[in-house]
Coordinates of C-alpha atoms in Angstrom, one line a residue:
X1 CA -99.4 244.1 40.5
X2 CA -100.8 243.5 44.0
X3 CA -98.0 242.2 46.6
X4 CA -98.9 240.4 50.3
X5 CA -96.8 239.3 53.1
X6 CA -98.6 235.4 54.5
X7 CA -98.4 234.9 57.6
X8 CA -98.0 231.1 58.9
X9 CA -97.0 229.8 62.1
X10 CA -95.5 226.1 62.7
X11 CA -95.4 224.0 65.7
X12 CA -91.3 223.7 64.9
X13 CA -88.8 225.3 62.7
X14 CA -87.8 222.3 61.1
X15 CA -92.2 222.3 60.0
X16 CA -91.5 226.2 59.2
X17 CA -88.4 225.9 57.2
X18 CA -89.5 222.6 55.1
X19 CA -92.6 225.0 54.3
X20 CA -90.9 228.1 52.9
X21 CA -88.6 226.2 51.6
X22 CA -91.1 224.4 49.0
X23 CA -93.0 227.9 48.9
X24 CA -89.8 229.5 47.0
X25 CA -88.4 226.2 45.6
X26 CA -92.4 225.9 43.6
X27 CA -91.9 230.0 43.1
X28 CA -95.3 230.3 44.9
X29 CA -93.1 233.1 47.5
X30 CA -90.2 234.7 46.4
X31 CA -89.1 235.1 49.6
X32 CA -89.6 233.6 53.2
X33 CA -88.1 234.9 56.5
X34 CA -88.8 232.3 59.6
X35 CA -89.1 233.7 62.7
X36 CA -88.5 231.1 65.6
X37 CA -89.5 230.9 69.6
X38 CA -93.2 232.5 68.6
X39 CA -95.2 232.4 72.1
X40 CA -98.6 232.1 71.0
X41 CA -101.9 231.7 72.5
X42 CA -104.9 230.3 71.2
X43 CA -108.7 228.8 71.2
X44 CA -108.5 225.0 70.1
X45 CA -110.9 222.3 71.7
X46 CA -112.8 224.5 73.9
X47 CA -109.8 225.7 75.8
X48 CA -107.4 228.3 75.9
X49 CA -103.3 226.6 74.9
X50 CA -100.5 227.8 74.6
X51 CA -97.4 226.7 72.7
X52 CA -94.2 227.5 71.0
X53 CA -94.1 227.7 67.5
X54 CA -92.4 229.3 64.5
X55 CA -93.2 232.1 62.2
X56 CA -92.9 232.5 58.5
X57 CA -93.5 235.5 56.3
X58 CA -93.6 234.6 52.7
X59 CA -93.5 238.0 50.5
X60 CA -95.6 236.6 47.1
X61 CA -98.0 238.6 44.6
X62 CA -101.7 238.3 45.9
X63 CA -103.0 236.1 43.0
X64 CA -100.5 233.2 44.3
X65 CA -102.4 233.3 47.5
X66 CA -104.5 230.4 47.1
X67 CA -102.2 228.3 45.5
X68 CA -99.6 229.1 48.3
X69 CA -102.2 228.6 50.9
X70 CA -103.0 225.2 49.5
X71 CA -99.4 224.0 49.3
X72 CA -99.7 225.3 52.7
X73 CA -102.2 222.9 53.5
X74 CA -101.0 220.2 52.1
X75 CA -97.8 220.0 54.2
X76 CA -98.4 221.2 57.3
X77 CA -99.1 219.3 60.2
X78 CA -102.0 221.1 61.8
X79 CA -105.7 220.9 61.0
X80 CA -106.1 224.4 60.5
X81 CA -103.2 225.9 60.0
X82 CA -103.2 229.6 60.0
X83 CA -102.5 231.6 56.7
X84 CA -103.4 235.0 56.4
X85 CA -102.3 237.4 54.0
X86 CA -101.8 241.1 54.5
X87 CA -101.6 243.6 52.0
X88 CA -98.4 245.5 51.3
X89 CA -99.3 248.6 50.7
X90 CA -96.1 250.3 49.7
X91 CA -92.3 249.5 49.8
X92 CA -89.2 249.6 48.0
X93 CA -90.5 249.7 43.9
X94 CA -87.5 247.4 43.1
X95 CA -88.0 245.0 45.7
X96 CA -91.5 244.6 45.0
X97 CA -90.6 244.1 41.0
X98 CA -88.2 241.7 42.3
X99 CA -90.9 239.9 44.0
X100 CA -92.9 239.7 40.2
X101 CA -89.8 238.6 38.8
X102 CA -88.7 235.8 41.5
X103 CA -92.7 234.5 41.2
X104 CA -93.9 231.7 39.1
X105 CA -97.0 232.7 37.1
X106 CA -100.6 232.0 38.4
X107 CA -101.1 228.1 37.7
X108 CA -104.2 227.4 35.7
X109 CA -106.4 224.5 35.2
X110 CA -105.6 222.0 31.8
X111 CA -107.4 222.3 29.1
X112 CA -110.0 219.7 29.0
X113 CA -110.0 219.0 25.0

């Protein structure tokens, strides 16, 4: 099984931590670290900004990045917020089994009959 660590960044905490937590609650993560006080600077509008903002790492399986990323979408409170998902390429076997395990499997589309 593939594994990735997502990236997202929040303009607040609060945003961060209502995020992972419906990312593990809907077992889309199995686990999400938030990393607050994130100085970041960026292109938007034209123009160079710059803002605070808060981190999160989910660790998930890489087939639940697209429904992860649009759970992402669907509660955050920027435009575009920025997901990206990084491969992890080697680790602890048991944590990464734990990850499978702690995972909900891939959601599928009903069956139209």
């Amino acid at each position: 099984m593939q594994h990735v660590a997502v990236c997202v960044t929040a303009p607040s905490r609060a945003e961060a931590e209502a995020i992972g937590r419906a990312l593990v609650e809907a077992r889309l993560a199995a686990s999400v670290n938030i990393v607050p006080g994130v100085s970041s600077l960026y292109w938007w509008d034209g123009m160079v900004r710059e803002g605070d903002e808060a981190m999160l790492w989910a660790k998930t399986r890489a087939d639940l990045v697209e429904p992860l990323t649009a759970k992402v979408k669907a509660l955050h409170s920027y435009a575009c917020p920025c997901v990206i998902a990084l491969p992890i390429t080697g680790g602890n076997p048991d944590y990464l089994a734990w990850i499978d395990a702690e995972t909900a499997p891939v959601p599928t589309e009903p069956d139209p009959a």
